[in-house]
Amino acid sequence: MNSSLQKRLEELSGRTWRAGLHRELLALQSPPGPRVTLGDRELVNLCGNDYLALSRDARVTAAAARAASDVGAGAGASRLVTGNPPTFTALENDLAEWLGVESALLFGSGYHANTGFIPALCGDGDLVLSDELNHASLIDGCRLSRATRMIYRHRDLAQLDALLAEHRSRYQMAMVVTETIFSMDGDAPDLAALVEVCERHDAVIALDEAHALGVIGDGRGLAAALGLTGRVDILVGTFGKAFGSFGAFVAGSAALRDALVNHARSAIFSTALPPAAVGAAHEALGIIRAEGTGLAATVRRRAGELADLVAATGRARPDVAGAVVPFIIGSEDDALAVSQRLFDGGVLARAIRPPTVPRGTSRIRLTACAGHSDDDMAAVARAFASLSL
Ligand SMILES: *Cc1c(COP(=O)(O)O)cnc(C)c1O
């Protein structure tokens, strides 16, 4: 091996080990699902994002197989070249109709969507304002743009208002970027108030609904549940969470779609999604359209049960809006120890540590799933009861 590379790899590895933050991949013996097998243990899985258990739904997997056999294993090129089979446009049209917007554009993943749309739209002379707890893909999207970046405190609309009041006039365009359900904290911004602040200061609103789709309201996410879709400029959704497969989209006006087709580098310079992912997502969309209200309510009820279990350990009941329930522990070592105790009790709930969350807020990120049975939840309650914190 090249000696400077070898030295660099040792440095990188030493840095995470010394900080107690080294991470390794889990080797599951089973497919990921509401219950998983790890080693010789069967565990209730409380750390997936497959909130509606659609990843192993027979209708979704059959649609994926059908799409692979009808269209192919790969799209063969980027969308702009020849990777644009009719099934892709059909899904985009149905997504747009479902959300009540003019258009949608598929991206390879949520990471591609967020690192694509922000630099495509924002550049020199623009201002991007980002919630401090936004997902890494949004942060990277902001960094890739040449816009001035400002970070506002988590959900702090008074600070957002003040930043816009002070700085907006010096920039051609200002864009506010936020998640609607925060991926590691499970809470939501006061979206109606955020929209008002943005409108007052003539700022573009971009919402990442990755953890809200399938979970909030009838499944269409937080903006739709609050009747705000028509006042939001850009909506990002992903298929890797509640939709149970892979891929993402950016939805909004027809002009937005056209601009992204021409300027979003992560769409232009990357192979289009595999047809199986598009087939699976389209089937999942049909299921959510038909059954979304009930499925979403089930997930939120389960999340409430998990929040009650956290409260029963003596902590404040987490502020839970969707499926994500933070069980905040504090130090990295303590979070690992709690995770291990839950594991011993038959529950898979991994510790989330820096850099994914701020230092001192290491936690167990619990996620609810519509696929968990009452028996599963009873097993989870027993594992929690065995924690003496
Ligand atoms: C998971 C996630 C993404 C990335 O989506 P992928 O399709 O997994 O790349 C983007 N934004 C948020 C808020 C997420 O939680």
Coordinates of C-alpha atoms and ligand atoms in Angstrom, one line a residue:
M1 CA 0.0 0.0 0.0
N2 CA 1.1 3.6 -0.6
S3 CA 2.8 4.6 2.6
S4 CA 1.1 8.0 2.9
L5 CA -2.2 6.3 2.5
Q6 CA -1.4 3.7 5.1
K7 CA -0.4 6.5 7.5
R8 CA -3.6 8.4 6.8
L9 CA -5.8 5.3 7.4
E10 CA -4.0 4.7 10.7
E11 CA -4.6 8.3 11.7
L12 CA -8.3 8.1 10.7
S13 CA -8.9 4.9 12.6
G14 CA -6.9 6.1 15.7
R15 CA -9.0 9.3 15.8
T16 CA -12.4 7.5 16.1
W17 CA -11.0 4.8 18.5
R18 CA -9.5 7.4 20.8
A19 CA -12.7 9.4 20.9
G20 CA -14.7 6.2 21.7
L21 CA -16.6 6.8 18.5
H22 CA -15.4 4.0 16.3
R23 CA -18.2 2.4 14.4
E24 CA -18.6 -0.9 12.7
L25 CA -21.2 -2.4 10.5
L26 CA -23.7 -4.9 12.0
A27 CA -23.9 -8.3 10.4
L28 CA -27.5 -9.3 10.4
Q29 CA -28.4 -12.9 9.7
S30 CA -31.9 -12.0 8.6
P31 CA -33.4 -9.4 6.2
P32 CA -34.0 -6.1 8.0
G33 CA -37.6 -6.0 9.3
P34 CA -39.6 -5.4 12.5
R35 CA -37.7 -8.4 14.0
V36 CA -34.2 -9.2 13.0
T37 CA -31.7 -12.0 13.8
L38 CA -28.2 -11.1 15.0
G39 CA -25.9 -13.9 16.0
D40 CA -28.2 -16.4 17.6
R41 CA -30.6 -13.7 18.9
E42 CA -34.0 -12.7 17.6
L43 CA -34.5 -9.1 18.4
V44 CA -37.3 -6.5 18.1
N45 CA -35.8 -3.9 15.7
L46 CA -36.4 -0.4 17.0
C47 CA -33.8 1.3 14.7
G48 CA -35.1 1.0 11.1
N49 CA -36.7 3.7 9.0
D50 CA -39.0 1.3 7.2
Y51 CA -41.9 2.9 9.2
L52 CA -44.7 1.2 7.4
A53 CA -43.0 -2.2 7.0
L54 CA -43.4 -1.8 3.2
S55 CA -39.9 -3.0 2.3
R56 CA -41.0 -6.6 2.7
D57 CA -44.6 -6.1 1.7
A58 CA -45.4 -8.8 -0.9
R59 CA -47.1 -6.2 -3.2
V60 CA -44.0 -4.0 -3.1
T61 CA -41.4 -6.7 -3.6
A62 CA -43.5 -8.2 -6.5
A63 CA -43.7 -4.8 -8.2
A64 CA -39.9 -4.4 -7.8
A65 CA -39.4 -7.9 -9.4
R66 CA -41.8 -7.1 -12.2
A67 CA -40.1 -3.8 -13.0
A68 CA -36.7 -5.4 -13.1
S69 CA -37.9 -8.1 -15.4
D70 CA -39.9 -5.7 -17.7
V71 CA -37.4 -2.8 -17.8
G72 CA -34.1 -4.2 -16.7
A73 CA -31.8 -4.4 -13.7
G74 CA -30.4 -0.9 -14.5
A75 CA -31.6 2.3 -16.2
G76 CA -28.5 2.2 -18.4
A77 CA -27.7 5.9 -18.3
S78 CA -28.6 9.2 -16.6
R79 CA -32.1 10.5 -17.0
L80 CA -30.9 13.1 -19.6
V81 CA -29.3 10.6 -21.8
T82 CA -31.3 7.4 -22.2
G83 CA -32.1 6.5 -18.6
N84 CA -35.7 7.7 -18.8
P85 CA -38.2 4.8 -19.2
P86 CA -41.9 5.7 -19.1
T87 CA -42.3 4.2 -15.7
F88 CA -40.1 7.0 -14.2
T89 CA -42.3 9.8 -15.6
A90 CA -45.4 7.9 -14.6
L91 CA -44.2 7.8 -11.0
E92 CA -43.3 11.5 -11.1
N93 CA -46.7 12.5 -12.4
D94 CA -48.5 10.4 -9.7
L95 CA -46.3 11.9 -7.0
A96 CA -47.1 15.4 -8.2
E97 CA -50.8 14.7 -8.3
W98 CA -50.8 13.1 -4.9
L99 CA -49.0 16.0 -3.3
G100 CA -51.0 18.6 -5.2
V101 CA -48.1 20.3 -6.9
E102 CA -47.2 20.8 -10.6
S103 CA -44.3 18.4 -10.9
A104 CA -41.8 16.1 -9.3
L105 CA -38.3 15.0 -10.4
L106 CA -36.8 11.7 -9.2
F107 CA -33.3 11.6 -7.8
G108 CA -31.0 8.7 -7.1
S109 CA -31.4 9.1 -3.3
G110 CA -32.2 11.7 -0.7
Y111 CA -28.6 12.5 -0.5
H112 CA -28.5 13.2 -4.3
A113 CA -31.7 15.3 -4.0
N114 CA -30.3 17.5 -1.3
T115 CA -26.8 17.9 -2.7
G116 CA -28.5 18.5 -6.1
F117 CA -31.2 21.0 -5.6
I118 CA -29.5 23.5 -3.3
P119 CA -26.4 24.2 -5.4
A120 CA -28.5 24.1 -8.6
L121 CA -30.7 27.0 -7.3
C122 CA -28.5 29.0 -4.9
G123 CA -25.2 30.6 -5.8
D124 CA -23.0 33.6 -5.3
G125 CA -25.0 36.5 -3.9
D126 CA -27.7 34.3 -2.3
L127 CA -28.3 33.4 1.3
V128 CA -29.2 29.9 2.6
L129 CA -30.5 29.6 6.2
S130 CA -30.4 26.1 7.7
D131 CA -31.6 24.7 11.0
E132 CA -28.6 23.6 13.1
L133 CA -29.9 20.0 13.3
N134 CA -30.6 19.5 9.6
H135 CA -29.5 16.2 8.1
A136 CA -25.9 15.9 6.7
S137 CA -27.2 15.8 3.1
L138 CA -28.8 19.2 3.6
I139 CA -25.6 20.6 5.2
D140 CA -23.5 19.2 2.3
G141 CA -26.0 20.7 -0.2
C142 CA -25.6 24.1 1.4
R143 CA -21.8 23.7 1.4
L144 CA -21.7 22.8 -2.2
S145 CA -23.6 25.9 -3.2
R146 CA -21.6 29.1 -3.4
A147 CA -24.3 30.9 -1.3
T148 CA -23.6 32.6 2.1
R149 CA -24.7 30.1 4.8
M150 CA -26.3 30.9 8.1
I151 CA -27.2 28.4 10.7
Y152 CA -30.1 29.1 13.0
R153 CA -30.7 27.4 16.4
H154 CA -32.9 24.4 16.2
R155 CA -36.5 25.4 15.5
D156 CA -35.7 29.0 16.6
L157 CA -38.0 31.0 14.4
A158 CA -37.4 34.2 16.4
Q159 CA -33.7 33.9 15.4
L160 CA -34.6 33.0 11.8
D161 CA -36.8 36.1 11.7
A162 CA -34.0 38.3 13.1
L163 CA -31.4 36.9 10.7
L164 CA -33.7 37.5 7.7
A165 CA -34.6 41.0 9.0
E166 CA -30.9 41.9 9.3
H167 CA -29.5 40.3 6.2
R168 CA -32.2 39.5 3.6
S169 CA -31.9 42.8 1.7
R170 CA -28.2 42.3 0.8
Y171 CA -28.9 39.1 -1.1
Q172 CA -30.6 38.4 -4.4
M173 CA -32.4 35.3 -3.0
A174 CA -32.8 33.8 0.4
M175 CA -33.7 30.1 1.0
V176 CA -34.7 28.6 4.3
V177 CA -34.0 24.8 4.5
T178 CA -35.4 22.6 7.2
E179 CA -36.5 19.1 7.8
T180 CA -40.2 18.7 8.8
I181 CA -39.6 15.8 11.1
F182 CA -36.0 15.9 12.4
S183 CA -34.3 12.6 11.8
M184 CA -32.4 12.3 15.1
D185 CA -34.8 14.3 17.4
G186 CA -38.2 13.4 16.0
D187 CA -39.6 16.8 16.6
A188 CA -41.1 19.3 14.0
P189 CA -40.7 23.0 13.4
D190 CA -43.8 25.2 13.9
L191 CA -44.3 25.0 10.1
A192 CA -47.2 27.5 9.9
A193 CA -45.1 30.1 11.7
L194 CA -42.0 29.3 9.6
V195 CA -44.0 29.8 6.4
E196 CA -45.2 33.2 7.7
V197 CA -41.6 34.3 8.6
C198 CA -40.4 33.3 5.1
E199 CA -43.3 35.0 3.4
R200 CA -42.7 38.2 5.4
H201 CA -39.0 38.3 4.3
D202 CA -39.5 37.0 0.8
A203 CA -37.5 33.8 1.4
V204 CA -37.8 30.6 -0.5
I205 CA -39.1 27.6 1.6
A206 CA -37.5 24.2 1.0
L207 CA -38.7 21.3 3.2
D208 CA -37.2 17.9 3.6
E209 CA -40.1 15.6 4.4
A210 CA -38.0 12.4 4.5
H211 CA -39.3 11.3 7.9
A212 CA -42.8 12.8 7.5
L213 CA -43.9 11.1 4.3
G214 CA -46.0 8.0 5.1
V215 CA -46.1 9.1 8.8
I216 CA -47.8 12.5 9.1
G217 CA -51.5 13.1 8.3
D218 CA -52.7 10.8 5.6
G219 CA -49.1 10.1 4.6
R220 CA -48.5 13.2 2.5
G221 CA -46.3 14.8 5.1
L222 CA -46.4 17.8 7.4
A223 CA -46.9 20.6 4.8
A224 CA -49.9 18.7 3.4
A225 CA -51.3 17.9 6.8
L226 CA -51.3 21.6 7.7
G227 CA -52.7 22.7 4.4
L228 CA -49.5 24.6 3.6
T229 CA -48.3 22.8 0.4
G230 CA -49.4 25.7 -1.8
R231 CA -47.2 28.1 0.1
V232 CA -44.1 25.9 0.1
D233 CA -41.7 26.2 -2.9
I234 CA -39.7 23.0 -2.7
L235 CA -40.6 19.6 -1.1
V236 CA -38.1 16.7 -0.8
G237 CA -39.3 13.2 -0.2
T238 CA -37.4 9.9 0.0
F239 CA -38.3 6.3 -0.8
G240 CA -35.7 4.8 1.6
K241 CA -37.8 5.4 4.7
A242 CA -41.6 4.9 4.8
F243 CA -41.8 3.9 1.1
G244 CA -39.6 0.9 1.9
S245 CA -37.2 1.0 -1.1
F246 CA -34.8 3.5 -2.4
G247 CA -34.7 6.8 -4.3
A248 CA -36.0 10.3 -3.7
F249 CA -37.8 13.2 -5.4
V250 CA -38.0 17.0 -5.4
A251 CA -41.5 18.4 -6.0
G252 CA -42.8 21.8 -6.8
S253 CA -43.5 23.9 -9.8
A254 CA -42.9 22.8 -13.4
A255 CA -40.3 25.5 -13.7
L256 CA -38.5 24.1 -10.7
R257 CA -38.4 20.6 -12.3
D258 CA -37.1 22.1 -15.6
A259 CA -34.3 24.0 -13.7
L260 CA -33.3 20.9 -11.8
V261 CA -33.2 18.8 -15.0
N262 CA -30.8 21.3 -16.4
H263 CA -28.7 22.3 -13.4
A264 CA -28.8 19.7 -10.7
R265 CA -25.4 17.9 -11.1
S266 CA -26.4 14.9 -9.0
A267 CA -29.2 14.2 -11.4
I268 CA -27.3 15.0 -14.6
F269 CA -24.1 13.2 -13.8
S270 CA -25.4 10.1 -12.1
T271 CA -27.1 7.0 -13.5
A272 CA -30.9 7.0 -13.1
L273 CA -32.5 4.8 -10.4
P274 CA -32.7 1.1 -11.0
P275 CA -36.2 0.3 -12.4
A276 CA -36.9 -2.0 -9.5
A277 CA -36.6 0.9 -7.0
V278 CA -39.0 2.9 -9.2
G279 CA -41.5 0.0 -9.4
A280 CA -41.3 -0.5 -5.7
A281 CA -41.8 3.1 -4.9
H282 CA -44.8 3.4 -7.3
E283 CA -46.5 0.4 -5.6
A284 CA -45.7 1.8 -2.2
L285 CA -47.3 5.1 -3.3
G286 CA -50.5 3.3 -4.3
I287 CA -50.6 1.5 -0.9
I288 CA -50.0 4.8 1.0
R289 CA -52.7 6.5 -1.1
A290 CA -55.2 3.7 -0.3
E291 CA -54.2 3.0 3.3
G292 CA -52.0 5.8 4.4
T293 CA -54.3 7.4 7.0
G294 CA -54.6 4.1 9.0
L295 CA -50.9 3.1 8.5
A296 CA -49.7 6.6 9.6
A297 CA -51.9 6.6 12.7
T298 CA -50.6 3.1 13.7
V299 CA -47.0 4.3 13.5
R300 CA -47.7 7.4 15.5
R301 CA -49.6 5.4 18.1
R302 CA -46.5 3.1 18.4
A303 CA -44.2 6.1 18.7
G304 CA -46.4 7.4 21.5
E305 CA -45.9 4.0 23.3
L306 CA -42.2 4.3 22.9
A307 CA -42.2 7.9 24.2
D308 CA -44.1 6.6 27.3
L309 CA -41.4 4.0 27.9
V310 CA -38.7 6.7 27.7
A311 CA -40.7 8.8 30.2
A312 CA -41.0 5.8 32.5
T313 CA -37.2 5.7 32.9
G314 CA -37.5 9.1 34.6
R315 CA -36.7 11.3 31.7
A316 CA -38.8 14.0 30.2
R317 CA -41.3 12.5 27.7
P318 CA -39.7 13.2 24.3
D319 CA -41.5 15.7 22.0
V320 CA -42.5 13.2 19.3
A321 CA -44.2 14.3 16.1
G322 CA -43.8 11.2 13.9
A323 CA -42.1 7.8 14.2
V324 CA -38.7 8.9 15.6
V325 CA -38.4 8.9 19.4
P326 CA -35.1 10.2 20.9
F327 CA -34.0 8.5 24.1
I328 CA -31.3 11.0 25.1
I329 CA -28.6 9.5 27.4
G330 CA -25.7 12.0 27.3
S331 CA -22.2 10.5 27.1
E332 CA -21.2 8.1 24.4
D333 CA -20.2 5.4 26.8
D334 CA -23.5 5.5 28.7
A335 CA -25.5 5.4 25.4
L336 CA -23.5 2.3 24.3
A337 CA -24.2 0.7 27.7
V338 CA -28.0 1.3 27.5
S339 CA -28.0 0.0 23.9
Q340 CA -26.2 -3.2 25.2
R341 CA -28.8 -3.6 28.0
L342 CA -31.7 -3.3 25.6
F343 CA -29.9 -5.8 23.4
D344 CA -29.6 -8.2 26.3
G345 CA -33.4 -7.7 26.8
G346 CA -34.1 -8.6 23.2
V347 CA -34.3 -5.2 21.6
L348 CA -32.1 -3.8 18.8
A349 CA -31.7 -0.1 19.5
R350 CA -28.4 1.4 18.5
A351 CA -26.5 4.2 20.1
I352 CA -26.3 7.3 18.0
R353 CA -23.2 9.3 18.8
P354 CA -21.2 12.3 17.4
P355 CA -20.8 13.4 14.7
T356 CA -24.4 12.3 13.9
V357 CA -25.6 14.2 17.0
P358 CA -24.0 17.0 19.0
R359 CA -21.5 15.9 21.7
G360 CA -23.1 15.2 25.1
T361 CA -26.4 14.3 23.5
S362 CA -25.6 10.7 22.6
R363 CA -28.8 8.8 22.5
I364 CA -30.7 5.7 21.5
R365 CA -32.8 6.6 18.5
L366 CA -36.0 4.6 18.7
T367 CA -38.2 4.2 15.7
A368 CA -41.8 3.0 15.6
C369 CA -42.9 0.6 12.8
A370 CA -46.4 -0.3 11.8
G371 CA -45.1 -3.9 11.5
H372 CA -44.6 -4.3 15.3
S373 CA -47.1 -6.5 17.0
D374 CA -48.5 -6.0 20.5
D375 CA -46.3 -8.9 21.6
D376 CA -43.3 -7.1 20.2
M377 CA -44.2 -3.9 22.1
A378 CA -44.7 -6.0 25.3
A379 CA -41.1 -7.4 24.8
V380 CA -39.9 -3.8 24.4
A381 CA -41.6 -2.7 27.6
R382 CA -40.0 -5.6 29.5
A383 CA -36.5 -4.7 28.1
F384 CA -37.1 -1.1 29.2
A385 CA -38.3 -2.2 32.7
S386 CA -34.9 -3.9 33.1
L387 CA -33.0 -0.7 32.6
S388 CA -32.2 0.9 36.0
L389 CA -31.1 4.3 35.0
Ligands
LIG1 C1 -32.3 9.7 5.2 C2 -32.4 11.1 4.9 C3 -31.9 11.7 3.7 C4 -31.1 10.9 2.7 O1 -32.0 10.0 2.0 P1 -31.4 8.7 1.3 O2 -32.4 8.4 0.3 O3 -31.2 7.7 2.4 O4 -30.1 9.1 0.7 C5 -32.1 13.0 3.5 N1 -32.7 13.8 4.4 C6 -33.2 13.3 5.6 C7 -33.8 14.2 6.6 C8 -33.0 12.0 5.9 O5 -33.3 11.5 7.1

